[in-house]
Each structure stands twice: as C-alpha cells, then as structure tokens.
Short mmCIF file of C-alpha atoms in Angstrom, two decimals:
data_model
loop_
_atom_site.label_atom_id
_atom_site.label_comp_id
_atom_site.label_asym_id
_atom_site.label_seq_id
_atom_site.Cartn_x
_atom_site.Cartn_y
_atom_site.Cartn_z
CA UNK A 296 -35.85 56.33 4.24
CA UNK A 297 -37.88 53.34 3.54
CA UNK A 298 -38.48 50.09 5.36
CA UNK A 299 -36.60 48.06 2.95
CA UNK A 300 -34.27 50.68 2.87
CA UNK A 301 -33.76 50.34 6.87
CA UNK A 302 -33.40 46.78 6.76
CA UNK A 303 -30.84 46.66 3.59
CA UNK A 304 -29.00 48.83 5.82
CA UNK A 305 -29.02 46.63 9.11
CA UNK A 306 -28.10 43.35 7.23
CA UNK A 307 -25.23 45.56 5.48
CA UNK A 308 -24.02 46.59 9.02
CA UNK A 309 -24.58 43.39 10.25
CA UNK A 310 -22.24 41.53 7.68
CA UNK A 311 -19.63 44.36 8.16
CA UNK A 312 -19.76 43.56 12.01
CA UNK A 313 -19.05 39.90 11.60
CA UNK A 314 -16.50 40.15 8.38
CA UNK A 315 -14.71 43.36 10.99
CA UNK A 316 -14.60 40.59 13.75
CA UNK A 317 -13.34 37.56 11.32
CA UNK A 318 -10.76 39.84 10.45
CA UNK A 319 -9.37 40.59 14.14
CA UNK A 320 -9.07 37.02 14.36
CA UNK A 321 -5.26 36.24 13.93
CA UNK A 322 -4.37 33.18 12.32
CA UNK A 323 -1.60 31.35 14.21
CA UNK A 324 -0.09 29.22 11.41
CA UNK A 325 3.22 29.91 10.63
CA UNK A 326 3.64 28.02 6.73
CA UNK A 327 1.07 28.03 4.23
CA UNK A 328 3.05 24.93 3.07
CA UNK A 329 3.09 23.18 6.11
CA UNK A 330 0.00 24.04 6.90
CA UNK A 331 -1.32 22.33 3.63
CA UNK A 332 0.71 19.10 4.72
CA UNK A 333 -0.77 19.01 8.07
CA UNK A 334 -4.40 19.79 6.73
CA UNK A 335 -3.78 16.61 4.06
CA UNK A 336 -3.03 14.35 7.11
CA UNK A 337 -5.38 15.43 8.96
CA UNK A 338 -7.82 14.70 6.44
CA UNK A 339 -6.45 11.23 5.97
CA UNK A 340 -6.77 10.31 9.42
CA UNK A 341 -10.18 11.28 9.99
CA UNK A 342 -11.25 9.32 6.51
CA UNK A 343 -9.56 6.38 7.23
CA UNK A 344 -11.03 6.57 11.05
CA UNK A 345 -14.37 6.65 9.67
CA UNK A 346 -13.72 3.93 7.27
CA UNK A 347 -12.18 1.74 10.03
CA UNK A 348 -14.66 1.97 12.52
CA UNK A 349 -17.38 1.77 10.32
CA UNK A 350 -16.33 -1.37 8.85
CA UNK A 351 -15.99 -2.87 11.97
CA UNK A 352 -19.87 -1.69 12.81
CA UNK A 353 -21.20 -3.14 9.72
CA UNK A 354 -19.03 -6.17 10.28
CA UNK A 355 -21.32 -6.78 13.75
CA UNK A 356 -24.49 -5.87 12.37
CA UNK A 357 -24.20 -8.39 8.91
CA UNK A 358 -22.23 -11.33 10.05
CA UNK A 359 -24.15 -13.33 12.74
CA UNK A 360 -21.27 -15.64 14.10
CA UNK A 361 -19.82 -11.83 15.51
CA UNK A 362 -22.97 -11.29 17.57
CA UNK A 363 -21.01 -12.06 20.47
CA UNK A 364 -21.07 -10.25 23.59
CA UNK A 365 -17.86 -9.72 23.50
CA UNK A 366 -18.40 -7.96 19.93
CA UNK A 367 -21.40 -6.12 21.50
CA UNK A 368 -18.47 -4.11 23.32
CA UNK A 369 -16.16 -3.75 20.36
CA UNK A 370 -19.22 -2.28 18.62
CA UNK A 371 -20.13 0.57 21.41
CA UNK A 372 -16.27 1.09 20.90
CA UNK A 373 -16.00 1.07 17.04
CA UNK A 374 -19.63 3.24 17.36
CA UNK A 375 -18.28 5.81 19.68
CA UNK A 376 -14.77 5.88 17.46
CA UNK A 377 -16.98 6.76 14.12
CA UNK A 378 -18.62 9.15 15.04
CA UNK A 379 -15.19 10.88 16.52
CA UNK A 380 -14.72 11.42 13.20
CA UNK A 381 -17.82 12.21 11.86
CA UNK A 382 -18.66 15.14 14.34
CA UNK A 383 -15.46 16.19 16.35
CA UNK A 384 -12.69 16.11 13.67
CA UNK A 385 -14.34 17.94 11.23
CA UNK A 386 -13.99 21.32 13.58
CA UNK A 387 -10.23 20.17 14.40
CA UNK A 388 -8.95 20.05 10.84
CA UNK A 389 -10.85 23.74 10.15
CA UNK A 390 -9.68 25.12 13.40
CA UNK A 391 -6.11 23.90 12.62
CA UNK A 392 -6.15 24.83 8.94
CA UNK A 393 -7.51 28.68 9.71
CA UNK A 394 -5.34 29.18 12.58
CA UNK A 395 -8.37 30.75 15.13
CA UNK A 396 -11.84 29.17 15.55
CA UNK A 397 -14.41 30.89 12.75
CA UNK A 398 -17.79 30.20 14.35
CA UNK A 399 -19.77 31.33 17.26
CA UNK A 400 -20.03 30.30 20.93
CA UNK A 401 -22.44 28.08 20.18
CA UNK A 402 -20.93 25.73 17.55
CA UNK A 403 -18.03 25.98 20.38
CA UNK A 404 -19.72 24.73 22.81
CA UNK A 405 -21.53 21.58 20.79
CA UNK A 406 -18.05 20.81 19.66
CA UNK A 407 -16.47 20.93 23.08
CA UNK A 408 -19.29 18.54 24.11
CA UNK A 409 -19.70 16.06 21.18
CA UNK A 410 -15.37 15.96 21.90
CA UNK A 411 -15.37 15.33 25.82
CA UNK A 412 -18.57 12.88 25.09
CA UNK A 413 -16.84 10.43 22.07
CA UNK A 414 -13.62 10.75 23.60
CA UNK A 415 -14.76 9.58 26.91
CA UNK A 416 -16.92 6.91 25.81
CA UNK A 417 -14.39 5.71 23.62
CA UNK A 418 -11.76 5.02 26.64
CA UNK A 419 -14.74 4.08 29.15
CA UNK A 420 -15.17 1.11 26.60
CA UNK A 421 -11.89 0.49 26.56
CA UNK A 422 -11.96 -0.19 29.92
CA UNK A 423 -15.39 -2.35 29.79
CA UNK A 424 -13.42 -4.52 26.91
CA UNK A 425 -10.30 -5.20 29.70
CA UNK A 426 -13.26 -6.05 32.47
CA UNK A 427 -14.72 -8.25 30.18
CA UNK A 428 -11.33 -10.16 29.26
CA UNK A 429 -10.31 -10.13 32.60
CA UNK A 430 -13.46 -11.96 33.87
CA UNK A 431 -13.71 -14.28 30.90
CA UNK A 432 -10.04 -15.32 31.66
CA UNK A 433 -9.75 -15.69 35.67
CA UNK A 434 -14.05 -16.97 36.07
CA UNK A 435 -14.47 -18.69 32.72
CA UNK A 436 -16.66 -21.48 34.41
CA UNK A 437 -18.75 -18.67 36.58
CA UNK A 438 -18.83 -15.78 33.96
CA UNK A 439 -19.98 -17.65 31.39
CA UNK A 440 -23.16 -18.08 32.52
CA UNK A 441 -23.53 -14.11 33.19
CA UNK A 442 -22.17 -13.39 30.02
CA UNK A 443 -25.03 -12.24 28.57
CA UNK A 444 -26.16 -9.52 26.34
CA UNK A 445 -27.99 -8.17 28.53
CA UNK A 446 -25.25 -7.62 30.41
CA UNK A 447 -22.53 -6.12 28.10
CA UNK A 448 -25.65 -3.82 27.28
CA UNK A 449 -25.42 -2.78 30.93
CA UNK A 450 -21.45 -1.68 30.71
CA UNK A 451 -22.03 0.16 27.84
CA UNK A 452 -24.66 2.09 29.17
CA UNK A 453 -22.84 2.66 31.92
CA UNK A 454 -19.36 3.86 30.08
CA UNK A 455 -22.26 6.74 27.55
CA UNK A 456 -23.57 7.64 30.91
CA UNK A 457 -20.26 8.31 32.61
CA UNK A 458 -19.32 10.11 29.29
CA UNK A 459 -22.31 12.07 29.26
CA UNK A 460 -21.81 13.17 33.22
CA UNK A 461 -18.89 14.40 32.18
CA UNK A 462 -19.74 16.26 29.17
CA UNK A 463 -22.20 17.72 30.26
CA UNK A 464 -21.08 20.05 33.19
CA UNK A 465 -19.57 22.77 31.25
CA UNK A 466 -22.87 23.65 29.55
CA UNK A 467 -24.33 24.31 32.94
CA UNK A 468 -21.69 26.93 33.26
CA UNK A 469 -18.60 25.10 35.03
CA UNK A 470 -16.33 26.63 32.52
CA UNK A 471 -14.79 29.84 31.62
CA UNK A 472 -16.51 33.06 29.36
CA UNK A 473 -15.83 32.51 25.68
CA UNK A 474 -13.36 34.01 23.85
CA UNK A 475 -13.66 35.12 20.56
CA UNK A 476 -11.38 33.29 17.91
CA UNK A 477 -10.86 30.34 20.15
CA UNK A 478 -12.84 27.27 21.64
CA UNK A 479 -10.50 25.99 24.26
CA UNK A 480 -11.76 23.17 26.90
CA UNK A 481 -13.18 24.36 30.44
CA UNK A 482 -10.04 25.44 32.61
CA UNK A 483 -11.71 25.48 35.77
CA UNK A 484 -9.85 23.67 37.83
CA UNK A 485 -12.63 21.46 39.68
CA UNK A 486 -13.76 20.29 36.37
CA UNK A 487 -10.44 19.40 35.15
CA UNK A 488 -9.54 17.11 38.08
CA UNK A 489 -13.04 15.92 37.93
CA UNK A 490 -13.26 15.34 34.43
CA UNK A 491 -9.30 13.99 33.48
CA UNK A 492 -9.25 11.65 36.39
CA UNK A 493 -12.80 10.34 35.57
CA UNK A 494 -12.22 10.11 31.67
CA UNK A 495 -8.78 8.47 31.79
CA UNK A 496 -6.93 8.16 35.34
CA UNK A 497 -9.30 5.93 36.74
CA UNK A 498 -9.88 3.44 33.41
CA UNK A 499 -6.29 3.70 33.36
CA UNK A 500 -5.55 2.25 36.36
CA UNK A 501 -8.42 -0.37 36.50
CA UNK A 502 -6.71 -1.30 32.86
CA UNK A 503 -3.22 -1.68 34.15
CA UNK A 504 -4.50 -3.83 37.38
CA UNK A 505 -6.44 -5.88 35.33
CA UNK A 506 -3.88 -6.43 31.55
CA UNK A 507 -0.95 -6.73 34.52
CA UNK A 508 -2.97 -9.84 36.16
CA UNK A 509 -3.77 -11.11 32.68
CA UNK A 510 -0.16 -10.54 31.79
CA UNK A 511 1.45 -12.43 34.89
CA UNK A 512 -0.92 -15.16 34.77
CA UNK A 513 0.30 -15.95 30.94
CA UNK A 514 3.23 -15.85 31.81
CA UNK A 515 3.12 -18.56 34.47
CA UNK A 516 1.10 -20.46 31.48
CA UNK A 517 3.93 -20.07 29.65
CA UNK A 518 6.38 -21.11 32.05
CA UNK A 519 4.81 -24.21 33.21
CA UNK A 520 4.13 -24.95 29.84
CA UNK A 521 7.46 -25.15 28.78
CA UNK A 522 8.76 -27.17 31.18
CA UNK A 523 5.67 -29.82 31.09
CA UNK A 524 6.83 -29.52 26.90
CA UNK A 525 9.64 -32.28 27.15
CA UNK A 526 8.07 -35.05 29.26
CA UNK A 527 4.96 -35.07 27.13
CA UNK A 528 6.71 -35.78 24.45
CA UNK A 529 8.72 -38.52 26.06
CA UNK A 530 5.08 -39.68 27.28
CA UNK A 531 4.08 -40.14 23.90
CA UNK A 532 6.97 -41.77 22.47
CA UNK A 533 6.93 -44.20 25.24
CA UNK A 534 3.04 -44.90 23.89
CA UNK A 535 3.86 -45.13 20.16
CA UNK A 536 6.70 -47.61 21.42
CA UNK A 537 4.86 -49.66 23.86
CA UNK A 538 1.56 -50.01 21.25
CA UNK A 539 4.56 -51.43 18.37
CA UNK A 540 5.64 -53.56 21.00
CA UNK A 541 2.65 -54.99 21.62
CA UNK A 542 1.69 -55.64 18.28
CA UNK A 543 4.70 -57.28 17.35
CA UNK A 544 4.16 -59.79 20.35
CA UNK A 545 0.31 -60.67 18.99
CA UNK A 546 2.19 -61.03 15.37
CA UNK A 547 4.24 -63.92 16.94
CA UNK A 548 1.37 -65.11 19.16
CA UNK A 549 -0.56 -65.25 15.60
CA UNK A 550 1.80 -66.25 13.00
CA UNK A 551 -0.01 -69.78 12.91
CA UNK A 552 -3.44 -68.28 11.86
CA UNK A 553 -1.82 -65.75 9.44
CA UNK A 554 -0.02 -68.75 7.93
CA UNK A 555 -3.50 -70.21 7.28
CA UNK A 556 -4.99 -66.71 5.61
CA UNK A 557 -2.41 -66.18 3.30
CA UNK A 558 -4.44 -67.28 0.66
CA UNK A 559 -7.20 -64.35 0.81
CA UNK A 560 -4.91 -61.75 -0.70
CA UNK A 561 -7.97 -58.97 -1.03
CA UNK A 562 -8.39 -59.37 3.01
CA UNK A 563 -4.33 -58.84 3.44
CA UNK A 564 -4.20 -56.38 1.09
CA UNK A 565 -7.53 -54.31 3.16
CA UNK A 566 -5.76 -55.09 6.09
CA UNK A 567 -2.59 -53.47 5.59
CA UNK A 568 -3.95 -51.06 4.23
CA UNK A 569 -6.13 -50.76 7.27
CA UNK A 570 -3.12 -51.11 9.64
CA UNK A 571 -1.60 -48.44 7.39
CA UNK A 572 -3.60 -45.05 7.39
CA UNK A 573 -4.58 -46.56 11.69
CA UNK A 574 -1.32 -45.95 12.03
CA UNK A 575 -0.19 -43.03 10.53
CA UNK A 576 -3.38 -41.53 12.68
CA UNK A 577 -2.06 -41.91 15.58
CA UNK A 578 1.47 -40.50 14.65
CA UNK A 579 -0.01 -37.55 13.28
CA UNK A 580 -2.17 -37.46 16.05
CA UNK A 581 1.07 -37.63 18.67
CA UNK A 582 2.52 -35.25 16.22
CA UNK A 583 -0.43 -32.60 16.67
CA UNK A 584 -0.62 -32.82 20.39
CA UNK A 585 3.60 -32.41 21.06
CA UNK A 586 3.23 -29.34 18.36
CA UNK A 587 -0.06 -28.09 19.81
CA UNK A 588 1.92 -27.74 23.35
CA UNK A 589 5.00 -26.15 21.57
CA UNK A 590 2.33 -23.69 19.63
CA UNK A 591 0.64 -22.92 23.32
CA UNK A 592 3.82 -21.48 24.54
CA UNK A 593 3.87 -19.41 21.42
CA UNK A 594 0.58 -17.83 22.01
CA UNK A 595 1.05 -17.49 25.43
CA UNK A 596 3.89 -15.10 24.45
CA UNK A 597 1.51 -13.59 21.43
CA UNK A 598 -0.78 -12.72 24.12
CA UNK A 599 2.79 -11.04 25.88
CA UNK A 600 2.92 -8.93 22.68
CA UNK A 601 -0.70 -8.20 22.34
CA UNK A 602 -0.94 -6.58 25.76
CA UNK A 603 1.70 -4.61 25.00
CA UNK A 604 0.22 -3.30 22.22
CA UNK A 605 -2.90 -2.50 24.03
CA UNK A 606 -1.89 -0.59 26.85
CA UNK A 607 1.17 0.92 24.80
CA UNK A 608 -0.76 2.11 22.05
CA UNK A 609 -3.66 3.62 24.56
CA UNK A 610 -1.23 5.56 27.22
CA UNK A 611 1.12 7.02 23.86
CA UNK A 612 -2.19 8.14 23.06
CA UNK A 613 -4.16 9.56 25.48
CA UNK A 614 -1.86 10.22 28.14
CA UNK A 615 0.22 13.18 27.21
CA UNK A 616 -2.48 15.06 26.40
CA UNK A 617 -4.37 14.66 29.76
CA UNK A 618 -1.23 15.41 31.53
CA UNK A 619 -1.07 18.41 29.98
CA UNK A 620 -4.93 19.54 30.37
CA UNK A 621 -4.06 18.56 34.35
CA UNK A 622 -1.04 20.21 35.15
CA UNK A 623 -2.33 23.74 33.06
CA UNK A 624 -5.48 23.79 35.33
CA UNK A 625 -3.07 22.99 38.80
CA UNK A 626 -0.75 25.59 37.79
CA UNK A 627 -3.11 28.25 36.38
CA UNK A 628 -5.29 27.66 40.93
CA UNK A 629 -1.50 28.41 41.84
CA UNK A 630 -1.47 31.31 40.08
CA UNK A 631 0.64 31.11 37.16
CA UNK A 632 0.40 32.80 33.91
CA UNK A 633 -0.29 29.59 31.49
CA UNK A 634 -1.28 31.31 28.48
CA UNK A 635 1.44 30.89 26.31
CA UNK A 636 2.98 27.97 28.22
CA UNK A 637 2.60 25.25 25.93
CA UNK A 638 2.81 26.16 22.24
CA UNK A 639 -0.13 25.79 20.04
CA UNK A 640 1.15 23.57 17.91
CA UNK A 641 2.63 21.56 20.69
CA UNK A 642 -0.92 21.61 22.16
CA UNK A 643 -2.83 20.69 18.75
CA UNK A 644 0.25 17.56 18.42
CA UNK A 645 -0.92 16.40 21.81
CA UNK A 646 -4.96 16.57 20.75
CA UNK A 647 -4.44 14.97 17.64
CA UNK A 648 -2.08 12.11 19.27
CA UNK A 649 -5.33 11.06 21.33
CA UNK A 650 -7.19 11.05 18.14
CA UNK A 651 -4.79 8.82 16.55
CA UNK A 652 -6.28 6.41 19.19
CA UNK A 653 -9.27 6.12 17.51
CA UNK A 654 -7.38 5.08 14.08
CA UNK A 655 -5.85 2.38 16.06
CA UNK A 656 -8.65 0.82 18.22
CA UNK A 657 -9.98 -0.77 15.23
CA UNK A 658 -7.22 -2.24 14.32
CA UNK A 659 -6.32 -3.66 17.87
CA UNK A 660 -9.46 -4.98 18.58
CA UNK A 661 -10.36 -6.21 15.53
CA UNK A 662 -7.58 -6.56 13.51
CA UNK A 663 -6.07 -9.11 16.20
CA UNK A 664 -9.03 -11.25 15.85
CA UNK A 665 -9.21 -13.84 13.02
CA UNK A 666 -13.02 -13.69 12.98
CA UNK A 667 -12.96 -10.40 11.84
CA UNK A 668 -10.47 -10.90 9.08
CA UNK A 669 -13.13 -12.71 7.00
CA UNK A 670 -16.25 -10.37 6.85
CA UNK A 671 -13.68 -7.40 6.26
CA UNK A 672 -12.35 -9.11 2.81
CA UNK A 673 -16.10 -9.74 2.14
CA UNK A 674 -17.58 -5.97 2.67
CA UNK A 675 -14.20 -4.78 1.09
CA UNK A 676 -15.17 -6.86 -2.02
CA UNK A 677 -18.86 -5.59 -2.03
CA UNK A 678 -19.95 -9.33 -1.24
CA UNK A 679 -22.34 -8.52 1.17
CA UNK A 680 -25.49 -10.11 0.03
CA UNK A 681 -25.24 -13.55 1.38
CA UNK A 682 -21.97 -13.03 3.07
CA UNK A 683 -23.00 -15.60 5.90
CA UNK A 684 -23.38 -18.71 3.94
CA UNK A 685 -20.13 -17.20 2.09
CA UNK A 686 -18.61 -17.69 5.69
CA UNK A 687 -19.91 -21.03 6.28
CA UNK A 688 -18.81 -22.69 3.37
CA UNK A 689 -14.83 -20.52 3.80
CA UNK A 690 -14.97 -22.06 7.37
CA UNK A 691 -16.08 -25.32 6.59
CA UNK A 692 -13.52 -25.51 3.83
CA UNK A 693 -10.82 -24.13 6.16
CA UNK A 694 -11.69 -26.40 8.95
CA UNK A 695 -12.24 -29.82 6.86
CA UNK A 696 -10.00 -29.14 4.14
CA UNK A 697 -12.61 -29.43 1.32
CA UNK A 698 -10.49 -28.37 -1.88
CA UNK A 699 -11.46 -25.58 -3.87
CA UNK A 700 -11.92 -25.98 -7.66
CA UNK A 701 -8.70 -24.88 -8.64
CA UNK A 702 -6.64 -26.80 -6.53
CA UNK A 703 -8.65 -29.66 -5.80
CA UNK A 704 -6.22 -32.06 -7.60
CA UNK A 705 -3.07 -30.56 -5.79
CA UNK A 706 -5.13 -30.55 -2.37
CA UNK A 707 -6.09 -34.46 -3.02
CA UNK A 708 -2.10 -35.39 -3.60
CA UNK A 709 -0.92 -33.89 -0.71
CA UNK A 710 -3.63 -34.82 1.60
CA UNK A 711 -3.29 -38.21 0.99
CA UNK A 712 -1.74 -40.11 3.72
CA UNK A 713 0.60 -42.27 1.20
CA UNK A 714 2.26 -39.26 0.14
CA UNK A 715 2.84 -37.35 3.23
CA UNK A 716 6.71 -37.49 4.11
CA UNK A 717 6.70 -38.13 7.38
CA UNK A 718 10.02 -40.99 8.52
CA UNK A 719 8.38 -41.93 11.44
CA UNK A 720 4.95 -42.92 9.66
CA UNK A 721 6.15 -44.56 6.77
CA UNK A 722 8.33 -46.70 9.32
CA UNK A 723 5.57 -47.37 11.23
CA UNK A 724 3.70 -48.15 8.46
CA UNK A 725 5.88 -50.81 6.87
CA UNK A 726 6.57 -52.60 10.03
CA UNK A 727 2.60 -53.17 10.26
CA UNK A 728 2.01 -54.24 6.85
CA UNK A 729 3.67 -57.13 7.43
CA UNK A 730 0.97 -58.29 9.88
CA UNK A 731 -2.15 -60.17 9.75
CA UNK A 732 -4.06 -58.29 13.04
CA UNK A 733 -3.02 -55.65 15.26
CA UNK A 734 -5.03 -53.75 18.00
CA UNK A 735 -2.87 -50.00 17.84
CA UNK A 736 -4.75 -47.56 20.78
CA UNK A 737 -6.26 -44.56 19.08
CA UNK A 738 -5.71 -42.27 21.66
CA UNK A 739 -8.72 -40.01 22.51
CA UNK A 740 -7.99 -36.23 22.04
CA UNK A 741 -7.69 -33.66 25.02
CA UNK A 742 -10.09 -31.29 26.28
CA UNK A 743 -9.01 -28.00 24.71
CA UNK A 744 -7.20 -25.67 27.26
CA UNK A 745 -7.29 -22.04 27.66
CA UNK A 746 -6.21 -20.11 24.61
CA UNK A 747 -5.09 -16.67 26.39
CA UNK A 748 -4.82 -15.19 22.65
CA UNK A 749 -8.21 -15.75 21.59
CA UNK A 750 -9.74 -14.67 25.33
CA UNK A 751 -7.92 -11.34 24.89
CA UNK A 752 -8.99 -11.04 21.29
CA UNK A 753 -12.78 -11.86 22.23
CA UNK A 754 -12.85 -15.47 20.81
CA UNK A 755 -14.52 -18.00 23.39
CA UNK A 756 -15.91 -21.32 22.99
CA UNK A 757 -19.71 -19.62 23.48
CA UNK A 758 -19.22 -19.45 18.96
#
C-alpha cells in the first residue's frame, strides 16, 4: 500500500468518524413545520437587531450634535447589542434549527464566551445609562462639570471589564467537561452565583434604587406642579388686567395730546398697529407660560411611563432566564437530578426572551429621544453626505418657523398675528387701538426648569 494510498484511507476514516458522530447526535425538534416558523423569527430578530443597533452607532459617529456623553453610553450599549447579533445569534438560530449543537468544543466554547461577554456588557451599560441619569437629575449643577467624556469613557470601560471578568472564568476551566451534541453554560455552582448575581442581580438592584428615586422625585414634580397650576394662572390674569388698567388711566390722563395728533394719521395708524402685535405678545406669551406649566405635568407623567418601560421591558427580559440558570445550579449542589427539569424548548424561550432585549434597547433609548428621530429618517433615506447642515437648517426651520417652499404661503397666513383666532387677543387688541400711547410690560421669560423627560432620555442643556 502506498503513501497516498495510506493517507486516502485516514481522511476516509476520518470523515466516517465525524459523519458516525453527527449522526448519534439526536435532534430534539419535535415539527419540521414549527421548526421552520421558529427558525424565520429567529432570523428576523437577529436582522432587525443588527439593523437597529447599527443605526443607532452610525447615528453617533455621523451626526455631531449626538456626540454627547450621554450618547457616548448609548453607543457602548447599541455597540455591545450589534454585535449580539452578529456573533452570538448566529450559533442560536443553527443550534435551535438542528436540534443538537454541530460543531466542536471549541466553537462551543468561543460562543459561550462571545454570549456571557455581549450579554453582560449590554446590561452593565444599562446600568451605567441609569447612573448617569440619576446623577444628571439629583447633581445637575455639580455633575455637570464632571460630565465629561472622559468620564463616560471610564464607565464603559469599566461595564467590558466586568463583562470580560466574567466571561472569562470558564475558559480557565471553572466549568463542566463537554458534551458532545450540546454547548450548555458552566453549571458549576460557584460560577453561577458569581456570574448571575454579577451580570444582572447587582445592576438590577442599583437600577431599581436609582429609576425608583428618579420615579418618586417626578412624581413630587408632578404633584407640586399641579397644584402651583391654578394660581399662576390667576397671577397672570391679574397682570394682563392690571397692565389694561393702567393703560386705560394714561389714555384719560392723555386724551388732550391725542386730541392734538389726530391729524398725523400714518403715526396713529403705526401706532395701533404697534399697540396691536405688543399686545397680542404678551397674551401669547401668558398663554405659553400657563400651557408650558400644564405641558410640565404631562411630561412629568411621560417620564412615569418611560420608567416603566425601562425597567419593565429589562426584568421581562432578562430576568426569567437568570432565575432559571440560578435555581438549576442551587438545586443540581443539593443534589437533584436537573437534567430534564426544564424543557428545552422552555429553556431556548427563556434565552431568546433575553435576546429580545437587545431588539428593544434601541428602541428605548433611542427611540424615546427626539434627537435621534432626525438622523434615523436621514440614514434611512441614504442622505448621509451632508446630513449635518441637513439638520441645521430642519432645526432651524423647526425652531423659527421658516416656511418650507411648499407651504410657505399657508405658513405666512397662519403665522400672522391678524389672523390668529385667539378672543382674548383680538379684545385686547381693539381696546388698544383706540389709544394714542400705552406702556404694556413685556414680561421677561423664565429660566427653563428641569425637563425630567429629556434628562431620562439623555437630552441636557450641555447641546
């Protein structure tokens, strides 16, 4: 027998070996059809998890108004999230779809890692993102100074370094021998305690300490909001009286000299008109502040809502499954048989679920915020070369109410202040164009309070 003869034979005996132990491998799937449906969501997910987070990544990098430091964190989030689906769930959805795990130990234990790594980084910047809002909420004065990139580059190394300390262990051999036709996490029960309350107990309860102070302190916003509501309002009446008041008494103080005037009809005619749009400033003004303190109390509850969603949306996710992983490793050091305790598919439901979470961080964190909401229609629509003078001149047409071409005629009609219907102005209005002079007190506006919405969603004055 030849050489080449020998080695046909050995590469012959080798693919036999590995196609004999594929073919112990059992698959566990019960329907071909539902397994097709649950391979097709699967698929979906992880697509539209890629696509999510990496819109939100190129959203960061292009558009300099979201160079925030608050967006710095967001990033590391959206980063870690990506790449969740880029590296982890492409083993899931195989796994799941063959029924038994078709590669070697090695692939195993990558994917066990690259999993524990994402995942964990993922939730450790969840929890950075609730330090952040918590600080930028109750020290606004003090943290703003430390608010600094620098900084926010500090908490997310420190979430990829707790994430990679707990990674990490089981490659150093705190885990159990691999099996063949399954890649299951480490059940060792020192790593699981060490690694579930690391990974999730502990952000969980820093989150819920810190969204729970958030949460009770807009809520007492709220509350004395409300009832502050109804005497500003009287407050401001009492000024749009007491200014007509007083410049009815100057009309009688002046009716001599106006007498004397009436002959310079382009000066009445300026002055009215003067006295006119003055006026109608200030009760739109009046009208602004008594709806911005009704609108306050409405955010203060959006911010209610937005918590909710938050911790709801992150404990429906995550925290079945590390219940699970936690009370398998307890039970298996009391000596229990916790083989076939939980169902497979119950099991692979539970991993997926914390997946899901991944899907939805995007669309928490960055959905919620109206700065975002731009750049995404931009990149969507492939207008990504100069997208931020595209920005500018949206914002600056948004904020000063410069028409656009198509509706510039409509936009001039209705912004003019002889056409808006307002009872109160046009009242006010008439009752001063009958004068020659009148003094009516602009009234200065307020120092802007805190918005709790836009601190949770990441928007500060620092833009």
């Amino acid at each position: 027998m030849t050489i080449s003869q020998l080695d046909n034979s050995s590469i012959k005996s080798t693919l036999s070996m590995n196609k004999s132990n594929t073919s112990e491998c059992i698959s566990e799937n019960d329907s071909v059809l539902i397994t097709g449906i649950i391979f097709i969501l699967s698929l979906i997910v992880a697509i539209a998890t890629a696509g999510g987070n990496f819109l939100v990544i190129l959203a960061v990098i292009l558009v300099k108004k979201l160079q925030t430091p608050s967006n710095i964190l967001i990033g590391s989030l959206a980063f870690s999230d990506f790449f969740v689906a880029l590296l982890v769930l492409p083993f899931t959805i195989i796994d799941a779809y063959q029924g038994y795990w078709p590669f070697n130990e090695g692939l195993c234990d990558m994917y066990i890692s690259f999993d524990v790594l994402l995942c964990t980084a993922s939730i450790l910047n969840l929890c950075a993102i609730s330090i952040d809002r918590y600080l930028v909420i109750t020290k606004p004065l003090t943290y703003a100074s430390r608010r600094t990139p620098q900084r926010m580059a500090a908490m997310i190394a420190t979430a990829w370094i707790g994430s990679a300390l707990i990674s990490i262990p089981p490659n150093f051999g705190w885990k159990d021998p691999f099996q063949k036709c399954a890649c299951e996490y480490s059940k060792n029960v020192g790593y699981q305690v060490y690694a579930t309350f690391f990974a999730f107990y502990l952000p969980l309860i820093v989150m819920i300490i810190l969204y729970g102070r958030i949460f009770k302190l807009a809520r007492e916003m709220s509350r004395s909001g409300q009832s502050k509501m109804t005497a500003g309002i009287s407050h401001d009446e009492h000024i749009v009286t007491k200014a007509i008041n007083n410049g009815v008494k100057k009309d009688e103080d002046t009716n001599d000299i106006c007498k004397a005037r009436e002959y310079d009809k382009r000066l009445n005619s300026y002055s009215s008109r003067k006295l006119l749009t003055d006026s109608m400033n200030v009760t739109s003004e009046l009208s602004r502040e008594a709806h911005g303190r009704r609108s306050r109390g409405n955010s203060d509850t959006k911010v209610i809502k937005t918590l909710g969603v938050i911790m709801g949306c992150f404990c429906l996710c995550w925290l079945p499954f590390f219940m699970i992983q936690l009370l398998l490793a307890l039970l298996s050091a009391a000596g229990y048989n916790t083989v076939n305790m939980i169902p497979v598919s119950v099991f692979r439901f539970l991993q997926w679920l914390g997946y899901v979470n991944s899907f939805l961080n995007p669309l928490i964190y960055a959905k919620f915020d109206r700065e975002f909401r731009g750049p995404f229609k931009m990149i969507l629509l492939c207008h990504c070369r100069n997208i931020n003078a595209r920005l500018r001149a949206v914002h600056y047409s948004a904020q000063y109410g410069l028409p656009s071409s198509s509706s510039k005629r409509q936009s001039i009609v209705i912004s003019s202040p002889y056409t808006r219907n307002d009872t109160a102005s046009r009242w006010l209005g008439k009752s001063l164009n009958q004068r020659c002079t009148s003094a009516v007190p602009i009234r200065p506006r307020r120092r802007p309070q805190m918005n709790f919405r836009n601190a949770i969603s990441g928007q500060t004055d620092e833009r």
